[in-house]
Coordinates of C-alpha atoms and ligand atoms in Angstrom, one line a residue:
X168 CA 22.4 -15.9 -68.3
X169 CA 26.1 -15.4 -67.6
X170 CA 28.7 -18.0 -68.3
X171 CA 29.0 -19.3 -64.8
X172 CA 25.2 -19.5 -64.4
X173 CA 25.0 -21.3 -67.7
X174 CA 27.6 -23.8 -66.7
X175 CA 26.1 -24.4 -63.4
X176 CA 22.6 -25.1 -64.8
X177 CA 24.1 -27.3 -67.6
X178 CA 26.0 -29.4 -64.9
X179 CA 22.9 -29.6 -62.8
X180 CA 20.8 -30.8 -65.7
X181 CA 23.5 -33.3 -66.6
X182 CA 23.5 -34.7 -63.1
X183 CA 19.9 -34.9 -62.6
X184 CA 19.5 -36.9 -65.8
X185 CA 22.5 -39.1 -64.8
X186 CA 20.6 -41.5 -62.7
X187 CA 22.9 -44.5 -62.2
X188 CA 22.0 -47.4 -64.6
X189 CA 21.8 -50.9 -63.1
X190 CA 25.1 -52.8 -62.8
X191 CA 23.9 -55.2 -65.5
X192 CA 23.3 -52.3 -67.9
X193 CA 26.7 -50.8 -66.9
X194 CA 28.4 -54.1 -67.7
X195 CA 26.5 -54.4 -71.0
X196 CA 27.8 -51.0 -72.0
X197 CA 31.4 -52.1 -71.6
X198 CA 33.0 -53.8 -74.6
X199 CA 35.9 -55.5 -72.8
X200 CA 34.3 -57.1 -69.8
X201 CA 34.0 -60.8 -69.8
X202 CA 33.9 -62.9 -66.6
X203 CA 36.4 -60.6 -64.9
X204 CA 37.6 -57.1 -64.7
X205 CA 41.2 -55.8 -64.6
X206 CA 42.4 -54.1 -61.4
X207 CA 45.6 -53.6 -59.4
X208 CA 46.7 -54.4 -55.9
X209 CA 48.1 -51.9 -53.5
X210 CA 51.6 -52.6 -54.9
X211 CA 50.2 -52.0 -58.4
X212 CA 50.4 -55.7 -59.5
X213 CA 47.8 -56.4 -62.1
X214 CA 45.0 -58.7 -60.9
X215 CA 41.6 -59.9 -62.3
X216 CA 38.5 -59.6 -60.2
X217 CA 35.6 -61.9 -60.9
X218 CA 32.7 -60.1 -62.4
X219 CA 30.3 -62.2 -60.2
X220 CA 32.1 -60.9 -57.1
X221 CA 31.6 -57.3 -58.2
X222 CA 28.0 -58.0 -58.9
X223 CA 27.6 -59.6 -55.5
X224 CA 29.2 -56.5 -53.9
X225 CA 26.9 -54.2 -55.8
X226 CA 23.8 -56.2 -54.8
X227 CA 24.8 -56.0 -51.2
X228 CA 25.0 -52.2 -51.2
X229 CA 22.3 -49.6 -50.5
X230 CA 24.5 -47.1 -52.4
X231 CA 25.9 -47.3 -56.0
X232 CA 28.6 -49.2 -57.7
X233 CA 29.8 -47.4 -60.8
X234 CA 31.7 -48.9 -63.7
X235 CA 33.6 -46.9 -66.3
X236 CA 31.5 -45.5 -69.1
X237 CA 28.8 -43.6 -67.3
X238 CA 28.4 -40.0 -66.2
X239 CA 28.3 -40.7 -62.5
X240 CA 31.6 -42.6 -62.7
X241 CA 33.2 -39.8 -64.7
X242 CA 32.1 -37.3 -62.1
X243 CA 33.3 -39.4 -59.1
X244 CA 36.7 -40.2 -60.4
X245 CA 37.7 -36.6 -60.9
X246 CA 39.3 -34.5 -58.2
X247 CA 39.7 -30.7 -57.9
X248 CA 43.1 -30.6 -59.5
X249 CA 42.3 -31.1 -63.2
X250 CA 45.9 -32.1 -63.9
X251 CA 45.0 -35.5 -62.2
X252 CA 43.2 -37.9 -64.6
X253 CA 42.9 -41.4 -63.1
X254 CA 40.5 -44.2 -63.8
X255 CA 39.5 -46.5 -60.9
X256 CA 38.4 -50.1 -61.8
X257 CA 35.1 -49.1 -60.2
X258 CA 33.7 -46.7 -57.7
X259 CA 31.6 -47.4 -54.6
X260 CA 29.3 -44.7 -53.3
X261 CA 28.2 -45.7 -49.9
X262 CA 25.0 -44.5 -48.2
X263 CA 26.2 -45.5 -44.7
X264 CA 28.8 -47.2 -42.6
X265 CA 27.5 -50.7 -43.6
X266 CA 28.3 -50.0 -47.3
X267 CA 31.7 -48.6 -46.3
X268 CA 32.4 -51.8 -44.3
X269 CA 31.4 -54.0 -47.3
X270 CA 33.6 -52.0 -49.7
X271 CA 36.6 -52.0 -47.3
X272 CA 36.3 -55.7 -46.7
X273 CA 36.0 -56.4 -50.5
X274 CA 39.2 -54.4 -51.2
X275 CA 41.2 -55.9 -48.3
X276 CA 40.3 -59.5 -49.2
X277 CA 41.6 -58.9 -52.7
X278 CA 44.5 -56.7 -51.7
X279 CA 42.9 -54.1 -54.1
X280 CA 44.3 -50.6 -54.3
X281 CA 41.8 -48.3 -52.4
X282 CA 41.3 -44.6 -52.7
X283 CA 39.0 -42.6 -50.3
X284 CA 37.4 -39.4 -51.6
X285 CA 35.6 -36.8 -49.6
X286 CA 35.8 -33.3 -51.0
X287 CA 38.4 -34.3 -53.7
X288 CA 40.8 -31.4 -52.7
X289 CA 44.0 -33.5 -52.3
X290 CA 46.4 -31.6 -54.6
X291 CA 48.4 -34.8 -55.2
X292 CA 45.2 -36.6 -56.2
X293 CA 45.3 -39.2 -53.5
X294 CA 41.6 -39.6 -53.5
X295 CA 41.4 -41.2 -56.9
X296 CA 43.5 -44.0 -58.5
X297 CA 44.2 -46.1 -61.6
X298 CA 42.8 -49.6 -61.5
X299 CA 41.8 -49.7 -57.8
X300 CA 38.5 -49.2 -56.0
X301 CA 37.5 -45.6 -55.3
X302 CA 35.3 -45.1 -52.3
X303 CA 33.5 -41.9 -53.1
X304 CA 31.9 -40.5 -49.9
X305 CA 30.0 -37.8 -51.7
X306 CA 26.8 -39.8 -51.0
X307 CA 27.6 -39.5 -47.2
X308 CA 26.9 -35.8 -46.6
X309 CA 25.0 -34.5 -43.7
X310 CA 25.5 -32.2 -40.7
X311 CA 23.3 -32.2 -37.6
X312 CA 23.7 -29.8 -34.7
X313 CA 22.8 -30.7 -31.1
X314 CA 22.3 -27.1 -29.9
X315 CA 21.9 -28.0 -26.2
X316 CA 25.1 -30.0 -26.1
X317 CA 26.9 -27.7 -28.6
X318 CA 27.9 -30.7 -30.7
X319 CA 27.9 -31.2 -34.5
X320 CA 27.5 -34.7 -36.0
X321 CA 29.0 -34.6 -39.5
X322 CA 28.9 -37.5 -41.9
X323 CA 32.3 -38.6 -43.3
X324 CA 31.8 -37.3 -46.8
X325 CA 30.5 -33.8 -45.9
X326 CA 32.0 -30.5 -47.2
X327 CA 33.0 -27.7 -44.8
X328 CA 30.2 -25.5 -46.0
X329 CA 27.6 -27.9 -44.5
X330 CA 29.3 -27.8 -41.1
X331 CA 29.6 -24.0 -41.1
X332 CA 26.1 -23.4 -42.3
X333 CA 24.3 -25.7 -39.8
X334 CA 26.4 -24.5 -36.8
X335 CA 26.3 -20.8 -37.4
X336 CA 22.5 -21.0 -37.9
X337 CA 22.3 -21.5 -34.2
X338 CA 25.1 -19.2 -33.2
X339 CA 27.8 -21.8 -32.9
X340 CA 31.0 -22.5 -34.8
X341 CA 34.0 -24.7 -34.9
X342 CA 37.2 -24.4 -37.0
X343 CA 36.8 -25.3 -40.6
X344 CA 39.1 -24.4 -43.6
X345 CA 38.8 -21.2 -45.7
X346 CA 37.1 -22.7 -48.8
X347 CA 33.7 -24.2 -48.3
X348 CA 33.9 -27.0 -50.9
X349 CA 36.9 -28.6 -49.1
X350 CA 36.0 -32.0 -47.6
X351 CA 35.6 -32.4 -43.8
X352 CA 37.2 -35.9 -44.1
X353 CA 40.6 -35.0 -45.5
X354 CA 40.9 -31.7 -43.7
X355 CA 40.0 -32.9 -40.2
X356 CA 42.0 -36.1 -40.2
X357 CA 45.1 -34.1 -41.2
X358 CA 44.7 -30.9 -39.1
X359 CA 42.3 -28.2 -40.2
X360 CA 43.5 -24.6 -40.2
X361 CA 41.0 -21.9 -40.6
X362 CA 39.8 -18.4 -39.8
X363 CA 38.9 -19.2 -36.2
X364 CA 41.7 -21.7 -35.7
X365 CA 43.8 -19.5 -33.5
X366 CA 40.8 -18.9 -31.3
X367 CA 39.3 -22.5 -31.1
X368 CA 42.2 -24.7 -32.2
X369 CA 42.5 -26.9 -35.3
X370 CA 39.5 -28.8 -36.6
X371 CA 40.9 -32.0 -35.2
X372 CA 41.4 -30.3 -31.7
X373 CA 37.6 -29.9 -31.6
X374 CA 36.8 -33.6 -32.3
X375 CA 34.9 -35.3 -29.5
X376 CA 34.7 -38.7 -31.2
X377 CA 34.7 -40.4 -34.6
X378 CA 33.1 -43.5 -36.0
X379 CA 35.7 -45.2 -38.2
X380 CA 35.7 -48.3 -40.4
X381 CA 39.1 -49.8 -40.0
X382 CA 40.9 -52.1 -42.4
X383 CA 39.4 -55.3 -40.8
X384 CA 36.0 -54.0 -41.9
X385 CA 34.9 -53.2 -38.3
X386 CA 33.1 -50.0 -37.4
X387 CA 34.7 -48.6 -34.3
X388 CA 33.7 -45.6 -32.1
X389 CA 36.8 -43.8 -31.0
X390 CA 37.0 -41.0 -28.3
X391 CA 39.0 -40.2 -25.3
X392 CA 37.3 -43.0 -23.4
X393 CA 36.8 -45.6 -26.1
X394 CA 39.6 -46.8 -28.4
X395 CA 41.7 -43.8 -27.2
X396 CA 44.7 -45.0 -29.3
X397 CA 42.7 -44.9 -32.5
X398 CA 41.2 -41.6 -31.6
X399 CA 44.7 -40.2 -31.0
X400 CA 45.9 -41.6 -34.4
X401 CA 42.9 -40.3 -36.5
X402 CA 43.6 -36.8 -35.2
X403 CA 46.6 -36.1 -37.5
X404 CA 47.3 -39.5 -39.0
X405 CA 45.3 -38.5 -42.2
X406 CA 43.5 -41.4 -43.9
X407 CA 46.0 -44.0 -42.6
X408 CA 43.7 -45.6 -40.0
X409 CA 40.4 -46.1 -41.8
X410 CA 37.4 -44.4 -43.2
X411 CA 35.7 -41.9 -40.8
X412 CA 32.0 -42.2 -41.4
X413 CA 31.0 -39.7 -38.7
X414 CA 32.7 -36.8 -36.9
X415 CA 31.5 -35.4 -33.7
X416 CA 32.7 -31.8 -33.2
X417 CA 32.7 -29.5 -30.2
X418 CA 31.0 -26.2 -31.1
X419 CA 31.5 -22.8 -29.6
X420 CA 29.2 -19.8 -29.3
X421 CA 30.2 -17.0 -31.7
X422 CA 28.5 -13.9 -33.2
X423 CA 27.6 -14.1 -36.9
X424 CA 29.4 -10.9 -37.8
X425 CA 33.2 -10.9 -38.2
X426 CA 35.5 -8.4 -39.8
X427 CA 37.5 -9.8 -42.7
X428 CA 39.0 -9.2 -46.1
X429 CA 42.3 -8.4 -47.8
X430 CA 44.8 -5.5 -47.7
X431 CA 47.0 -5.5 -50.8
X432 CA 50.1 -3.7 -51.7
X433 CA 52.3 -3.6 -54.8
X434 CA 55.1 -6.2 -54.8
X435 CA 57.7 -3.5 -54.4
X436 CA 56.5 -3.5 -50.7
X437 CA 57.1 -7.2 -50.2
X438 CA 59.9 -6.7 -47.7
X439 CA 58.0 -4.3 -45.5
X440 CA 54.9 -6.5 -45.6
X441 CA 56.7 -9.7 -44.5
X442 CA 58.7 -7.8 -41.9
X443 CA 55.6 -6.4 -40.2
X444 CA 53.8 -9.8 -40.5
X445 CA 56.6 -11.7 -38.7
X446 CA 56.3 -9.4 -35.7
X447 CA 52.5 -8.9 -35.8
X448 CA 51.6 -12.5 -36.6
X449 CA 53.7 -13.9 -33.8
X450 CA 52.0 -11.9 -31.0
X451 CA 48.5 -11.3 -32.5
X452 CA 45.4 -11.8 -30.4
X453 CA 43.8 -15.3 -30.6
X454 CA 40.8 -13.6 -32.1
X455 CA 42.8 -12.5 -35.1
X456 CA 43.7 -14.6 -38.1
X457 CA 46.1 -13.0 -40.5
X458 CA 47.6 -14.7 -43.5
X459 CA 50.3 -13.1 -45.6
X460 CA 50.6 -13.9 -49.3
X461 CA 52.2 -12.8 -52.5
X462 CA 51.8 -13.9 -56.1
X463 CA 50.6 -13.0 -59.6
X464 CA 47.6 -13.9 -61.7
X465 CA 47.4 -15.9 -65.0
X466 CA 46.7 -12.8 -67.1
X467 CA 50.3 -11.7 -66.4
X468 CA 49.3 -8.8 -64.1
X469 CA 51.9 -7.3 -61.8
X470 CA 52.6 -9.3 -58.6
X471 CA 51.0 -8.2 -55.4
X472 CA 51.6 -8.8 -51.7
X473 CA 49.3 -8.5 -48.8
X474 CA 47.2 -9.8 -45.9
X475 CA 44.0 -11.8 -45.6
X476 CA 42.4 -11.2 -42.2
X477 CA 39.5 -12.3 -40.1
X478 CA 38.9 -10.6 -36.7
X479 CA 36.3 -12.5 -34.7
X480 CA 36.6 -10.3 -31.6
X481 CA 34.4 -7.3 -30.8
X482 CA 33.6 -5.4 -34.0
X483 CA 34.4 -2.0 -32.5
X484 CA 38.0 -3.1 -31.8
X485 CA 38.8 -4.2 -35.4
X486 CA 40.2 -0.8 -36.5
X487 CA 42.7 -0.6 -33.7
X488 CA 43.8 -4.2 -34.1
X489 CA 44.3 -3.8 -37.9
X490 CA 46.0 -0.4 -37.6
X491 CA 49.6 -1.7 -37.8
X492 CA 48.8 -3.4 -41.2
X493 CA 47.4 -0.2 -42.5
X494 CA 50.4 1.8 -41.3
X495 CA 52.4 0.6 -44.3
X496 CA 51.0 3.2 -46.6
X497 CA 48.4 3.4 -49.3
X498 CA 47.2 -0.1 -50.3
X499 CA 46.1 -1.1 -53.8
X500 CA 43.1 -2.6 -52.2
X501 CA 41.6 -2.6 -48.8
X502 CA 38.5 -4.9 -48.8
X503 CA 38.2 -5.4 -45.1
X504 CA 34.7 -5.0 -43.8
X505 CA 32.0 -6.6 -41.6
X506 CA 31.0 -10.0 -43.0
X507 CA 28.5 -12.7 -42.2
X508 CA 30.9 -15.5 -41.1
X509 CA 29.4 -18.1 -43.4
X510 CA 29.6 -15.8 -46.4
X511 CA 33.2 -15.0 -45.6
X512 CA 33.9 -18.7 -45.4
X513 CA 32.5 -19.0 -49.0
X514 CA 34.2 -15.9 -50.3
X515 CA 37.1 -17.8 -51.8
X516 CA 35.1 -20.6 -53.3
X517 CA 35.7 -21.3 -57.0
X518 CA 32.6 -22.2 -58.9
X519 CA 34.6 -23.4 -61.9
X520 CA 37.5 -25.1 -60.1
X521 CA 38.4 -27.7 -62.6
X522 CA 39.6 -25.3 -65.4
X523 CA 43.2 -25.2 -64.3
X524 CA 45.8 -27.7 -63.4
X525 CA 48.0 -27.1 -60.4
X526 CA 51.0 -28.2 -58.4
X527 CA 52.0 -27.4 -54.9
X528 CA 55.0 -27.5 -52.5
X529 CA 54.6 -26.7 -48.8
X530 CA 56.1 -26.8 -45.4
X531 CA 55.6 -25.3 -41.9
X532 CA 57.6 -22.2 -40.9
X533 CA 58.3 -21.2 -37.3
X534 CA 59.8 -17.8 -38.2
X535 CA 60.5 -15.6 -41.1
X536 CA 64.2 -15.1 -41.4
X537 CA 65.6 -12.4 -43.7
X538 CA 66.9 -15.1 -45.9
X539 CA 63.3 -16.3 -46.5
X540 CA 62.1 -12.8 -47.4
X541 CA 65.1 -12.5 -49.9
X542 CA 64.2 -15.9 -51.5
X543 CA 60.5 -15.0 -51.7
X544 CA 61.3 -11.7 -53.4
X545 CA 63.8 -13.3 -55.9
X546 CA 61.6 -16.2 -56.9
X547 CA 58.4 -14.4 -58.1
X548 CA 58.3 -14.5 -61.9
X549 CA 54.9 -13.4 -63.3
X550 CA 54.1 -14.8 -66.7
X551 CA 51.1 -15.0 -68.9
X552 CA 49.2 -18.4 -68.5
X553 CA 50.7 -19.0 -65.1
X554 CA 49.4 -18.0 -61.7
X555 CA 51.8 -18.1 -58.7
X556 CA 50.5 -18.1 -55.2
X557 CA 52.8 -18.2 -52.1
X558 CA 50.7 -18.3 -49.0
X559 CA 51.4 -18.4 -45.3
X560 CA 48.3 -19.7 -43.5
X561 CA 48.4 -18.3 -39.9
X562 CA 48.8 -20.8 -37.1
X563 CA 49.6 -20.3 -33.4
X564 CA 47.1 -19.1 -30.7
X565 CA 45.2 -22.1 -29.2
X566 CA 46.7 -24.4 -31.8
X567 CA 50.2 -23.8 -30.2
X568 CA 48.9 -24.5 -26.7
X569 CA 48.2 -28.1 -27.4
X570 CA 51.1 -30.5 -26.7
X571 CA 53.0 -32.0 -29.7
X572 CA 52.1 -35.5 -28.6
X573 CA 48.5 -34.9 -27.4
X574 CA 47.2 -35.7 -30.8
X575 CA 49.0 -37.2 -33.8
X576 CA 49.4 -33.7 -35.3
X577 CA 52.9 -32.6 -34.0
X578 CA 53.5 -29.2 -35.6
X579 CA 52.2 -27.1 -32.7
X580 CA 54.9 -24.4 -32.6
X581 CA 54.6 -23.3 -36.2
X582 CA 53.8 -19.7 -37.1
X583 CA 52.2 -20.7 -40.4
X584 CA 51.8 -23.4 -43.1
X585 CA 53.6 -21.9 -46.1
X586 CA 52.5 -23.3 -49.5
X587 CA 53.5 -22.4 -53.0
X588 CA 51.1 -23.2 -55.8
X589 CA 51.4 -22.8 -59.5
X590 CA 48.3 -23.0 -61.8
X591 CA 48.2 -23.2 -65.5
X592 CA 45.5 -23.7 -68.2
X593 CA 44.7 -27.4 -68.6
X594 CA 45.8 -27.6 -72.2
X595 CA 49.3 -26.2 -71.5
X596 CA 52.4 -28.4 -71.0
X597 CA 52.8 -29.0 -67.3
X598 CA 56.6 -29.7 -67.0
X599 CA 57.8 -26.0 -67.3
X600 CA 55.4 -24.8 -64.6
X601 CA 56.3 -27.6 -62.3
X602 CA 60.0 -27.2 -62.7
X603 CA 59.7 -23.5 -62.0
X604 CA 57.9 -24.1 -58.7
X605 CA 60.4 -26.9 -57.7
X606 CA 63.3 -24.5 -58.2
X607 CA 61.5 -21.6 -56.4
X608 CA 60.7 -24.0 -53.5
X609 CA 64.3 -25.1 -53.2
X610 CA 65.2 -21.5 -52.3
X611 CA 62.5 -21.3 -49.6
X612 CA 62.8 -24.8 -48.1
X613 CA 65.6 -23.9 -45.7
X614 CA 63.1 -21.9 -43.6
X615 CA 60.7 -24.9 -43.2
X616 CA 60.3 -27.4 -40.4
X617 CA 58.2 -30.4 -41.4
X618 CA 55.1 -30.8 -43.6
X619 CA 51.3 -30.6 -43.4
X620 CA 50.4 -34.1 -44.4
X621 CA 47.8 -33.0 -46.9
X622 CA 50.5 -31.2 -48.8
X623 CA 53.1 -33.9 -49.2
X624 CA 53.3 -35.9 -52.4
X625 CA 56.5 -37.8 -51.9
X626 CA 57.0 -40.6 -49.5
X627 CA 60.7 -40.9 -48.7
X628 CA 61.7 -41.9 -45.2
X629 CA 62.7 -38.3 -44.5
X630 CA 59.4 -37.0 -45.6
X631 CA 57.5 -39.6 -43.5
X632 CA 59.4 -38.5 -40.4
X633 CA 59.0 -34.8 -41.2
X634 CA 55.3 -35.3 -41.6
X635 CA 54.7 -36.8 -38.2
X636 CA 57.9 -35.8 -36.3
X637 CA 57.9 -37.0 -32.6
X638 CA 54.7 -39.0 -33.2
X639 CA 56.0 -41.2 -35.9
X640 CA 57.0 -44.2 -33.8
X641 CA 53.6 -44.4 -32.0
X642 CA 51.8 -43.9 -35.3
X643 CA 53.9 -46.7 -36.9
X644 CA 53.0 -49.0 -34.0
X645 CA 49.3 -48.2 -34.3
X646 CA 49.4 -48.6 -38.1
X647 CA 50.7 -52.1 -37.7
X648 CA 47.9 -52.9 -35.3
X649 CA 45.0 -51.3 -37.3
X650 CA 46.2 -51.6 -40.9
X651 CA 49.0 -54.2 -41.1
X652 CA 48.6 -54.7 -44.9
X653 CA 48.6 -51.0 -45.6
X654 CA 45.1 -51.0 -47.2
X655 CA 44.9 -47.3 -46.6
X656 CA 48.0 -46.2 -48.4
X657 CA 46.8 -43.3 -50.7
X658 CA 47.6 -40.6 -48.2
X659 CA 50.8 -39.3 -46.4
X660 CA 51.5 -42.9 -45.9
X661 CA 52.8 -44.6 -42.7
X662 CA 53.9 -47.8 -44.4
X663 CA 54.0 -50.6 -41.8
X664 CA 56.6 -52.4 -43.9
X665 CA 59.0 -49.5 -44.1
X666 CA 60.9 -47.5 -41.4
Ligands
FAD183 C1 41.1 -24.9 -52.4 C2 41.7 -25.5 -51.2 C3 41.6 -24.9 -49.9 C4 42.1 -25.4 -48.8 N1 42.1 -24.7 -47.6 C5 42.5 -25.3 -46.5 C6 42.4 -24.6 -45.2 O1 41.9 -23.5 -45.1 N2 42.9 -25.3 -44.1 C7 43.5 -26.5 -44.2 O2 43.8 -27.0 -43.1 N3 43.6 -27.1 -45.3 C8 43.2 -26.6 -46.5 N4 43.3 -27.2 -47.7 C9 44.0 -28.5 -47.7 C10 42.9 -29.6 -47.5 O3 42.7 -29.7 -46.1 C11 43.4 -31.0 -48.0 O4 43.6 -30.9 -49.4 C12 42.5 -32.1 -47.6 O5 43.1 -33.3 -47.9 C13 41.2 -31.9 -48.4 O6 40.3 -32.8 -47.9 P1 39.2 -33.5 -48.9 O7 38.4 -34.4 -48.2 O8 38.6 -32.4 -49.8 O9 40.2 -34.3 -49.9 P2 40.1 -35.6 -50.7 O10 41.0 -35.4 -51.8 O11 38.7 -36.1 -50.9 O12 40.8 -36.6 -49.6 C14 42.1 -36.5 -49.3 C15 42.6 -37.6 -48.4 O13 41.9 -37.5 -47.2 C16 41.6 -38.8 -46.6 N5 40.1 -38.8 -46.3 C17 39.1 -38.1 -46.9 N6 38.0 -38.3 -46.3 C18 38.2 -39.2 -45.3 C19 37.4 -39.8 -44.3 N7 36.1 -39.6 -44.2 N8 38.0 -40.7 -43.5 C20 39.3 -40.9 -43.5 N9 40.1 -40.3 -44.4 C21 39.6 -39.5 -45.3 C22 42.0 -39.8 -47.6 O14 43.3 -40.3 -47.2 C23 42.1 -39.0 -48.9 O15 43.1 -39.6 -49.7 C24 42.8 -26.7 -48.9 C25 42.9 -27.3 -50.1 C26 42.3 -26.8 -51.2 C27 42.4 -27.5 -52.5

């Protein structure tokens, strides 16, 4: 058995044996619990919560309530970025909207800090917290396709792989991100770029409706006809407006086979690669998705530069469409081939994702000025025990044909979302790697225009406006209506008390 298979089976064995003990047994295992437990408010003021109230909440749920000290709690509190290590006061794992309503009401009545976790992919670790309640939606995973109506009903805690798999099984698709263990919840409420995004729009552009539990504990259906303001806000407002328990997506017919893969060159060709991409990417067919990236691996290998493509048009046209990228000369690697779409969507999955800590900076670019290419070239410094990844995820096409105010997602004219990630082994000191990326980013930032809300970790006034741009005033108004006490604050926050 190889190492990955061994780890997988060990984890699976651990999980299946980790049936959740009763709450009384969980309390009994804790040494410091008396009649109350320590927690924090949204403003991080320390509070005490009556043990009896927690027991009452637990008894009212169909799902689990997890206290610190058991395996299920440990698994729930962790997120993909292993540099984040937070300990909620307790975790609620709902099995349906009723459990979500009870948990939200409990947190609001006590002004308790609340984190909402779906796939756990938030780089900044917004889906876990210290001392608050974590609502872990991993128990709310399900995708059902209505083939006749070309609609997918997707539960709020689902992962993208579930949506892709069920839809493609009947020859249908909608835009999902490029890694299948990313959460539908975080990705769709913020935007949702992916390999067919230029052809079908962002994930959120394909939403027909949502069921959302708002801060008052009500379950609301929101669509173009019902609660249209809330529907508008959820499509780009991130987790600010409540917990989505069900997404209804429009699906589109698509063949299973697409042409995809990577074309890589030595970093000495960085300038030519970015120059061709800025021309090619701006006018590409909507059926073509073409990212450009550069970086180096942790083993200290030489940096590379190249493209990741997905052509979902007719297979026999792929060669002609990709010819300009191949005209650059002999690549180090050309892995482009016919793929089953669902397999391509899983091709970048990481089966051991929690081994490395990471940090990210990001912003949208509308163009690639020479000054940006200069800065990209000057900033790459490969090192042992440090992976660098500068990625431009292709936007445009149908995404750019939607108006900036049609949904709460304003960044319609961008060419790409540019993000810069550094990864390092968990046991290493973080500060040096983070400082390196901050300095590198400073040299790139002049070419950016606003942020993708999933990527922002600071919440200054400038950042808030850059996140939401022209939609910020309306979002602020709706936040005051739907979440006046800012219960949902662990996100790219629209703070109703701030400007
Ligand atoms: C490996 C990787 C690949 C990625 N690829 C892409 C990509 O191809 N395209 C793209 O657009 N983005 C991509 N992203 C960014 C990704 O969309 C965001 O990190 C997103 O927040 C992840 O969602 P999640 O549910 O996994 O995150 P979580 O950490 O679980 O949640 C993040 C936030 O989302 C909100 N949220 C989650 N679920 C719900 C819900 N049901 N209702 C309301 N709010 C909710 C909460 O505010 C929460 O704090 C990627 C990220 C990673 C780490």
